[in-house]
Coordinates of C-alpha atoms and ligand atoms in Angstrom, one line a residue:
M1 CA -53.7 -39.7 -49.1
S2 CA -56.4 -36.7 -48.7
L3 CA -55.2 -33.3 -49.4
S4 CA -58.6 -31.5 -49.5
P5 CA -59.4 -31.7 -45.7
G6 CA -62.2 -29.9 -45.4
S7 CA -62.0 -26.7 -42.3
S8 CA -59.9 -25.9 -39.8
E9 CA -63.5 -27.2 -37.4
A10 CA -63.5 -30.0 -38.8
L11 CA -59.4 -30.6 -39.4
Y12 CA -59.0 -29.5 -35.9
A13 CA -61.8 -31.9 -34.5
E14 CA -59.9 -34.9 -36.0
A15 CA -56.6 -33.7 -34.9
C16 CA -57.2 -33.4 -31.2
R17 CA -58.4 -36.9 -31.2
L18 CA -54.7 -37.9 -33.0
M19 CA -52.7 -35.3 -31.1
P20 CA -52.3 -33.8 -27.9
G21 CA -54.0 -30.7 -28.3
G22 CA -54.7 -31.0 -31.8
V23 CA -51.2 -29.9 -32.8
S24 CA -47.3 -30.9 -32.3
S25 CA -46.3 -27.6 -30.8
P26 CA -48.3 -26.0 -28.1
V27 CA -48.5 -22.1 -28.7
R28 CA -50.1 -23.6 -32.3
A29 CA -53.3 -24.4 -30.2
Y30 CA -54.4 -21.1 -29.6
R31 CA -54.9 -21.8 -25.8
A32 CA -53.9 -17.7 -24.7
V33 CA -56.1 -16.4 -27.5
G34 CA -58.9 -18.9 -27.6
G35 CA -60.6 -20.2 -30.4
T36 CA -59.8 -23.2 -33.5
P37 CA -56.3 -22.3 -35.1
P38 CA -56.3 -21.9 -39.2
F39 CA -54.9 -24.9 -40.5
L40 CA -52.7 -23.3 -42.6
V41 CA -52.1 -24.6 -47.1
R42 CA -49.9 -22.1 -48.7
G43 CA -47.1 -19.1 -48.3
A44 CA -46.3 -17.3 -50.5
G45 CA -43.8 -14.1 -49.7
A46 CA -45.7 -12.3 -46.6
Q47 CA -49.1 -14.5 -47.3
V48 CA -50.7 -17.4 -46.1
W49 CA -53.6 -19.2 -46.7
D50 CA -55.5 -21.5 -44.2
V51 CA -57.6 -24.8 -45.9
D52 CA -61.3 -22.6 -46.1
G53 CA -59.3 -20.6 -48.5
R54 CA -59.0 -17.4 -46.4
A55 CA -55.7 -14.8 -47.3
Y56 CA -53.5 -14.0 -44.1
L57 CA -50.8 -11.2 -43.9
D58 CA -48.4 -13.2 -41.9
Y59 CA -46.2 -11.8 -38.8
V60 CA -45.5 -15.3 -37.2
G61 CA -43.3 -16.5 -40.4
S62 CA -43.1 -19.8 -38.8
W63 CA -41.5 -18.3 -35.9
G64 CA -38.5 -16.8 -36.9
P65 CA -37.4 -19.0 -40.0
L66 CA -38.9 -17.3 -42.8
I67 CA -37.2 -13.7 -42.9
A68 CA -37.4 -13.4 -46.4
G69 CA -41.1 -14.6 -46.4
H70 CA -42.8 -17.8 -47.8
A71 CA -41.5 -19.9 -50.5
H72 CA -39.2 -17.5 -52.4
P73 CA -38.0 -18.9 -55.2
A74 CA -34.4 -18.7 -54.6
V75 CA -35.3 -21.5 -51.7
V76 CA -37.8 -23.3 -53.0
R77 CA -35.5 -24.1 -56.4
G78 CA -32.6 -24.7 -54.5
V79 CA -34.5 -27.1 -52.1
T80 CA -35.9 -28.8 -55.2
E81 CA -33.0 -29.3 -57.2
T82 CA -31.6 -30.8 -53.8
A83 CA -33.6 -33.2 -53.0
A84 CA -34.3 -34.9 -56.6
R85 CA -30.2 -35.5 -55.6
G86 CA -31.5 -37.6 -52.6
S87 CA -32.9 -35.9 -49.3
S88 CA -30.5 -37.5 -46.6
F89 CA -27.6 -39.6 -47.0
G90 CA -26.5 -39.7 -43.1
A91 CA -22.7 -39.0 -44.3
P92 CA -20.7 -35.9 -44.5
T93 CA -21.7 -33.5 -47.5
P94 CA -20.6 -30.5 -49.5
L95 CA -23.5 -28.2 -48.4
E96 CA -23.5 -29.2 -44.7
V97 CA -19.5 -27.4 -45.2
A98 CA -20.6 -24.5 -47.2
L99 CA -23.4 -23.6 -44.1
A100 CA -20.8 -24.2 -41.6
R101 CA -18.3 -21.8 -43.3
T102 CA -21.1 -19.6 -43.2
I103 CA -21.9 -19.7 -40.1
V104 CA -18.3 -19.1 -39.2
A105 CA -17.5 -16.5 -41.3
S106 CA -20.6 -14.4 -40.3
V107 CA -20.7 -14.9 -36.1
P108 CA -17.9 -13.4 -34.6
S109 CA -17.5 -15.5 -31.9
I110 CA -18.0 -19.3 -33.9
E111 CA -14.8 -20.6 -34.6
M112 CA -16.1 -24.2 -34.7
V113 CA -19.4 -25.1 -35.2
R114 CA -22.0 -28.7 -35.0
L115 CA -25.0 -28.5 -37.3
V116 CA -28.2 -30.3 -35.3
S117 CA -32.0 -30.4 -36.4
S118 CA -33.3 -28.0 -33.8
G119 CA -33.1 -24.9 -31.2
T120 CA -33.5 -27.2 -28.8
E121 CA -30.8 -29.9 -29.3
A122 CA -28.6 -26.8 -29.7
A123 CA -28.8 -25.4 -26.4
M124 CA -29.3 -28.9 -24.6
S125 CA -25.9 -30.0 -26.1
A126 CA -24.0 -26.3 -25.4
L127 CA -24.8 -26.9 -21.8
R128 CA -23.3 -30.4 -22.4
V129 CA -20.3 -28.8 -23.1
A130 CA -20.5 -26.3 -20.7
R131 CA -20.8 -28.8 -18.3
A132 CA -18.2 -30.8 -19.3
A133 CA -15.3 -28.2 -19.9
T134 CA -15.7 -26.7 -16.6
G135 CA -16.4 -29.7 -14.2
R136 CA -19.3 -28.1 -12.7
R137 CA -22.7 -29.1 -12.9
A138 CA -24.9 -25.5 -11.9
I139 CA -26.4 -23.3 -15.1
V140 CA -28.1 -19.5 -14.5
K141 CA -30.8 -18.7 -17.1
F142 CA -33.2 -15.4 -17.4
D143 CA -36.8 -16.1 -16.4
G144 CA -39.0 -15.9 -19.4
C145 CA -36.2 -16.8 -21.7
Y146 CA -36.8 -19.9 -23.4
H147 CA -33.9 -22.3 -24.7
G148 CA -36.6 -25.3 -26.1
H149 CA -37.9 -28.0 -23.7
A150 CA -34.6 -30.1 -22.6
D151 CA -35.2 -31.1 -18.8
A152 CA -32.5 -28.1 -17.4
L153 CA -34.1 -25.6 -19.5
L154 CA -37.5 -26.1 -18.1
V155 CA -37.4 -23.7 -15.5
R156 CA -38.9 -20.5 -15.0
A157 CA -39.4 -20.7 -19.0
G158 CA -40.8 -18.2 -21.6
S159 CA -42.6 -18.9 -25.0
G160 CA -44.7 -21.9 -24.7
V161 CA -44.3 -22.4 -21.2
M162 CA -44.9 -18.8 -19.8
T163 CA -48.2 -18.7 -22.5
L164 CA -49.4 -21.9 -20.9
D165 CA -48.8 -20.3 -17.4
V166 CA -47.3 -23.3 -16.4
A167 CA -44.2 -20.5 -14.8
A168 CA -43.2 -21.3 -11.5
R169 CA -43.9 -18.0 -10.0
S170 CA -41.7 -19.1 -6.7
G171 CA -38.4 -17.6 -5.5
G172 CA -36.6 -14.9 -4.2
P173 CA -34.6 -12.3 -6.5
W174 CA -32.9 -15.7 -7.7
A175 CA -34.9 -19.1 -7.3
S176 CA -34.0 -22.7 -8.3
G177 CA -35.1 -26.1 -8.2
V178 CA -39.1 -25.4 -9.5
P179 CA -39.8 -27.4 -12.8
A180 CA -42.0 -25.2 -14.9
S181 CA -43.4 -29.1 -16.6
A182 CA -44.2 -32.2 -15.3
G183 CA -42.1 -34.5 -15.8
V184 CA -38.4 -32.7 -15.0
P185 CA -37.0 -34.0 -12.3
P186 CA -36.7 -31.4 -9.4
E187 CA -33.0 -32.8 -8.6
V188 CA -32.4 -32.3 -12.3
A189 CA -34.3 -28.4 -12.4
T190 CA -32.3 -27.7 -8.8
L191 CA -29.1 -27.4 -10.9
T192 CA -31.0 -24.8 -12.7
F193 CA -31.0 -21.2 -11.1
T194 CA -33.1 -18.2 -12.9
L195 CA -32.4 -15.2 -12.4
P196 CA -34.8 -11.8 -13.7
F197 CA -34.0 -10.5 -16.9
N198 CA -32.0 -6.7 -17.0
D199 CA -31.0 -7.5 -13.0
L200 CA -27.3 -7.4 -12.9
D201 CA -27.8 -6.6 -8.4
A202 CA -29.5 -10.3 -8.5
A203 CA -26.8 -11.6 -10.7
E204 CA -24.1 -10.6 -8.8
G205 CA -25.7 -12.2 -5.7
L206 CA -26.2 -15.1 -7.1
F207 CA -22.7 -15.4 -7.9
R208 CA -21.4 -14.0 -5.0
Q209 CA -22.9 -16.9 -3.6
R210 CA -22.6 -19.9 -6.0
G211 CA -20.8 -18.7 -8.3
E212 CA -18.2 -21.1 -8.3
E213 CA -21.0 -24.1 -8.8
I214 CA -21.6 -22.3 -12.2
A215 CA -20.3 -24.0 -15.7
A216 CA -22.8 -21.4 -17.6
V217 CA -25.1 -18.5 -18.2
I218 CA -27.2 -19.2 -21.4
V219 CA -29.2 -15.8 -22.1
E220 CA -31.0 -14.5 -25.2
P221 CA -29.2 -11.4 -25.9
I222 CA -32.6 -9.9 -27.1
P223 CA -35.0 -12.4 -25.6
G224 CA -37.6 -13.1 -28.0
N225 CA -39.9 -15.7 -25.8
M226 CA -41.2 -13.3 -23.4
G227 CA -42.2 -10.8 -25.8
V228 CA -39.1 -9.0 -27.4
V229 CA -37.5 -7.1 -24.2
L230 CA -34.4 -5.3 -25.0
P231 CA -31.1 -5.6 -23.0
R232 CA -29.9 -2.6 -20.8
P233 CA -27.3 -0.7 -21.5
G234 CA -24.1 -2.4 -19.4
F235 CA -26.4 -5.6 -18.5
L236 CA -25.1 -8.4 -21.2
E237 CA -21.5 -6.8 -20.4
G238 CA -22.1 -6.9 -16.6
I239 CA -23.2 -10.7 -16.7
C240 CA -20.0 -11.2 -19.4
G241 CA -18.2 -10.0 -16.3
L242 CA -19.4 -11.9 -14.1
C243 CA -19.0 -15.4 -15.5
E244 CA -15.6 -13.8 -16.6
R245 CA -14.5 -13.8 -13.1
A246 CA -16.1 -16.9 -11.5
G247 CA -14.8 -19.3 -14.2
A248 CA -18.1 -19.8 -15.4
L249 CA -19.1 -19.8 -19.5
V250 CA -21.2 -17.5 -21.0
I251 CA -24.0 -19.2 -23.9
F252 CA -25.4 -16.8 -26.2
D253 CA -28.6 -18.5 -27.1
E254 CA -29.1 -16.4 -31.3
V255 CA -31.7 -19.2 -32.1
I256 CA -34.0 -16.4 -32.8
T257 CA -31.7 -13.3 -33.2
G258 CA -29.0 -15.2 -35.0
F259 CA -29.0 -13.8 -39.0
R260 CA -32.4 -12.2 -37.9
V261 CA -31.4 -8.8 -35.7
A262 CA -27.9 -8.7 -37.9
R263 CA -26.0 -11.0 -39.9
G264 CA -23.7 -11.8 -37.1
G265 CA -26.7 -11.8 -34.8
A266 CA -27.3 -9.3 -31.2
Q267 CA -23.7 -10.0 -30.2
A268 CA -22.3 -8.6 -33.4
L269 CA -24.2 -5.7 -32.8
Y270 CA -23.2 -4.8 -28.8
G271 CA -19.6 -6.4 -30.2
I272 CA -19.9 -8.8 -27.2
R273 CA -18.1 -12.1 -27.6
P274 CA -19.8 -15.0 -25.8
Q275 CA -17.4 -18.2 -25.3
L276 CA -20.3 -20.6 -26.9
T277 CA -24.1 -19.7 -29.2
C278 CA -26.7 -21.7 -30.3
L279 CA -28.4 -20.7 -33.9
G280 CA -31.6 -21.6 -35.5
K281 CA -34.3 -21.0 -37.2
V282 CA -33.0 -18.2 -40.4
I283 CA -30.1 -20.6 -41.1
G284 CA -32.3 -23.2 -42.2
G285 CA -34.7 -21.1 -44.4
G286 CA -38.0 -23.1 -42.9
F287 CA -36.5 -26.3 -42.7
P288 CA -35.1 -27.8 -39.5
V289 CA -32.1 -26.6 -38.5
G290 CA -29.6 -25.9 -35.5
A291 CA -25.9 -25.3 -34.5
Y292 CA -24.5 -24.6 -31.8
G293 CA -20.6 -23.3 -31.8
G294 CA -17.8 -21.2 -30.1
R295 CA -14.3 -21.5 -29.4
R296 CA -12.3 -24.1 -30.7
D297 CA -10.9 -25.3 -27.6
L298 CA -14.8 -25.8 -26.5
M299 CA -16.2 -27.4 -29.4
G300 CA -13.0 -29.9 -29.7
Q301 CA -14.7 -31.3 -26.2
V302 CA -17.8 -32.5 -28.8
A303 CA -17.5 -36.3 -30.2
P304 CA -15.5 -37.5 -32.3
L305 CA -13.7 -34.8 -31.6
G306 CA -14.0 -34.9 -27.5
P307 CA -15.6 -36.7 -24.6
V308 CA -18.6 -34.7 -24.8
Y309 CA -21.4 -37.0 -27.0
Q310 CA -24.1 -35.9 -29.3
A311 CA -25.2 -36.7 -32.3
G312 CA -28.3 -36.6 -34.5
T313 CA -29.7 -39.1 -37.7
L314 CA -30.8 -35.6 -39.7
S315 CA -28.5 -32.9 -38.9
G316 CA -26.2 -31.2 -42.0
N317 CA -29.5 -32.8 -44.0
P318 CA -29.0 -31.9 -47.8
V319 CA -31.9 -30.5 -48.2
A320 CA -32.2 -28.0 -44.8
M321 CA -28.9 -26.9 -45.6
R322 CA -29.2 -25.9 -49.2
A323 CA -32.7 -23.9 -47.5
G324 CA -30.2 -22.2 -45.1
L325 CA -27.8 -21.2 -47.9
E326 CA -30.2 -19.8 -50.2
T327 CA -31.9 -18.0 -47.5
L328 CA -28.6 -16.8 -46.0
A329 CA -27.1 -15.7 -49.5
L330 CA -30.3 -13.2 -49.4
L331 CA -29.1 -11.4 -46.0
D332 CA -27.1 -8.6 -47.4
D333 CA -26.5 -4.6 -45.8
A334 CA -29.5 -3.9 -47.8
A335 CA -31.5 -6.5 -46.7
Y336 CA -30.9 -5.9 -42.7
R337 CA -31.2 -2.2 -44.1
R338 CA -34.9 -2.8 -44.7
L339 CA -35.7 -5.2 -42.6
D340 CA -34.9 -2.4 -39.9
E341 CA -36.8 0.4 -42.0
L342 CA -40.2 -1.9 -42.3
G343 CA -39.4 -2.9 -38.4
G344 CA -39.9 0.6 -37.3
A345 CA -42.9 1.7 -39.6
L346 CA -44.5 -1.1 -38.4
A347 CA -43.8 -0.3 -34.3
D348 CA -44.2 3.5 -34.6
G349 CA -48.0 2.9 -36.6
L350 CA -48.9 0.5 -33.9
R351 CA -48.1 3.5 -31.6
D352 CA -49.9 5.9 -33.4
A353 CA -53.1 3.8 -33.3
A354 CA -52.6 3.1 -29.8
R355 CA -52.4 6.8 -29.0
R356 CA -55.2 8.0 -31.1
A357 CA -57.3 5.3 -29.8
G358 CA -56.5 6.1 -26.2
T359 CA -55.0 2.5 -25.5
A360 CA -52.4 1.9 -23.5
L361 CA -49.6 0.4 -25.4
V362 CA -45.9 -0.3 -25.4
V363 CA -44.1 -2.0 -29.0
N364 CA -40.5 -3.2 -27.5
R365 CA -38.7 -3.7 -31.2
A366 CA -34.9 -4.9 -32.8
G367 CA -34.8 -4.8 -35.9
S368 CA -37.7 -6.8 -37.8
M369 CA -38.6 -8.5 -34.3
L370 CA -41.2 -6.7 -32.6
T371 CA -43.9 -7.6 -29.6
P372 CA -46.9 -4.7 -28.6
F373 CA -47.4 -5.3 -25.4
F374 CA -51.3 -3.9 -23.5
T375 CA -49.6 -2.2 -20.7
A376 CA -49.1 1.3 -19.5
E377 CA -45.2 0.6 -18.5
P378 CA -42.2 -0.1 -20.1
V379 CA -41.3 -3.8 -20.2
V380 CA -38.4 -5.1 -19.4
D381 CA -38.3 -8.8 -18.3
A382 CA -41.0 -11.0 -17.2
E383 CA -42.5 -9.7 -14.8
S384 CA -43.3 -6.7 -16.2
A385 CA -44.7 -8.4 -19.2
R386 CA -46.7 -10.8 -17.1
R387 CA -48.4 -7.4 -16.3
A388 CA -49.6 -6.8 -19.5
D389 CA -53.4 -7.1 -20.3
V390 CA -53.1 -10.9 -21.9
A391 CA -57.5 -10.6 -22.6
R392 CA -56.8 -7.3 -24.2
Y393 CA -54.0 -8.8 -26.4
A394 CA -56.3 -12.0 -27.4
R395 CA -59.3 -9.7 -28.2
F396 CA -56.6 -7.6 -30.6
F397 CA -55.2 -10.6 -32.2
H398 CA -58.8 -11.8 -32.8
A399 CA -60.1 -8.6 -34.1
L400 CA -56.7 -8.3 -36.6
R401 CA -57.4 -12.1 -37.8
E402 CA -60.9 -11.1 -38.5
R403 CA -59.6 -8.5 -41.0
G404 CA -57.0 -10.8 -42.6
I405 CA -53.4 -10.2 -40.2
L406 CA -52.3 -13.3 -38.6
V407 CA -49.8 -12.4 -35.6
P408 CA -48.5 -14.9 -32.8
P409 CA -51.3 -15.9 -30.9
S410 CA -49.6 -15.4 -27.0
Q411 CA -49.1 -12.0 -25.6
F412 CA -45.1 -13.6 -24.7
E413 CA -43.6 -14.0 -28.3
A414 CA -42.1 -11.9 -31.1
W415 CA -43.8 -10.6 -34.4
F416 CA -41.7 -11.2 -37.2
V417 CA -41.5 -9.0 -40.1
S418 CA -40.3 -10.3 -43.7
L419 CA -38.4 -9.1 -47.2
A420 CA -41.6 -9.8 -48.5
H421 CA -43.6 -7.5 -46.2
T422 CA -44.1 -4.2 -48.6
E423 CA -44.9 -0.5 -47.5
E424 CA -48.6 -1.4 -48.3
D425 CA -49.3 -4.2 -46.3
L426 CA -47.9 -2.2 -43.4
R427 CA -50.3 0.5 -43.7
R428 CA -52.9 -2.4 -44.0
T429 CA -51.8 -4.2 -40.9
C430 CA -51.7 -0.5 -39.0
D431 CA -54.9 0.1 -40.1
A432 CA -56.5 -2.7 -39.0
A433 CA -54.9 -2.0 -35.8
A434 CA -56.3 1.2 -35.7
A435 CA -60.0 -0.7 -36.0
A436 CA -59.2 -3.0 -33.6
L437 CA -58.2 -0.6 -30.9
A438 CA -61.2 1.6 -31.8
A439 CA -63.4 -1.4 -31.7
Ligands
LIG1 P1 -36.6 -25.9 -31.4 O1 -36.5 -27.0 -30.8 O2 -38.7 -24.9 -31.3 O3 -36.2 -25.7 -33.0 O4 -36.3 -24.0 -30.5 C1 -35.9 -23.8 -29.3 C2 -35.5 -22.6 -29.4 C3 -34.7 -22.0 -28.4 N1 -34.0 -21.3 -28.2 C4 -35.0 -20.2 -28.7 C5 -34.6 -18.4 -27.9 C6 -36.2 -20.3 -28.9 O5 -37.5 -19.5 -29.4 C7 -36.6 -21.2 -29.2 C8 -37.9 -21.9 -29.7 N2 -38.9 -20.5 -30.4 C9 -40.4 -21.0 -30.0 C10 -41.1 -19.4 -30.3 N3 -40.7 -18.3 -29.0 C11 -40.5 -22.1 -31.2 C12 -42.2 -22.1 -31.3 C13 -42.7 -23.3 -30.7 O6 -42.4 -23.6 -29.6 O7 -43.4 -23.7 -31.2

């Protein structure tokens, strides 16, 4: 097995012959910013290195999981020990009980949880439970939010869908039936209504007309997939009230925000109890883990306890469980204070750099996740995010990359600060940003 693969360019040329776009996930292909993606071979703390030996300060963090930084010694040790005793059994293990126990103890609304291998599986399964529990078929999502690539959720989605600009643009204040991907049958998409995030009037209009058809609303409580956008005060509570009156369920997709913005996720920050919650990323510490959970009566619908079927060969995989447990063990109150300090310092530094350069920049932040938007207007939903200058973001991205700073290759993603980042790293990043903006 060749481990000295040559340059990123050579690897990318071969990868493009072997894999669609040369990548295992679309956003990694740099279509929104152009250029050849660096092929990474090593990470340690806040740094990553590519095959050409270049080092980068990393703010992608594997899109959220690496809240403790790359190759944290406790995670590496735990994973190594666990793998040496066998990597997978397809049987119950103590480690999955331990992670389930930690999740139930940490996330206020989760009384029972099922572990899966990705956020996509978590979201699609939570929707299936909601449809079974309510006997209804329609679901509601928000334009710009992304919940993985299950058919029903590829409608005006965020993240890579928004980045590749395949998102549907038609439809009034709420729209249904317009797939955001080829291969999604219109009859599936017609069951998915989309609404503008932060627009309670539009939600009230939809519920007035179609409320009795709606099984669930699925929402990122703090979206990261249109870039970071904060819920207006009362918005999430308003959605919960509409659902309660209509007999629909609320699903918080906390795949990004779970254990990221607080130990109990955004629901703990806002004091809201959704009926179902999706988790991922941080709970796997860089290994494939997702989870969905919630009220005991709802999770009691899930096979083998109830009629909702969902399964997975590597669900609850012991190595991945151990990576998640070791990561979550690092996340105490002091860790969240530190993450918030670092996130705040980076956001302030970017704003100062833009002010000095006379560049319009809006930075939305929640704890250690943030997005700088090249725009002068507040970014409160997908439409305002789309009005940001994505070409300017692309130039900024490359100017930072040339200075050894790696940020998400899309305006519609979140930057992540980890516990491994230092004040010196942030100073270096903000200096690079100032130079990049002045160029
Ligand atoms: P996965 O199937 O990629 O593990 O999770 C899907 C998912 C579900 N819900 C939310 C809120 C998510 O952000 C995601 C996945 N996030 C993207 C980045 N924003 C993953 C990166 C990628 O697609 O390569």
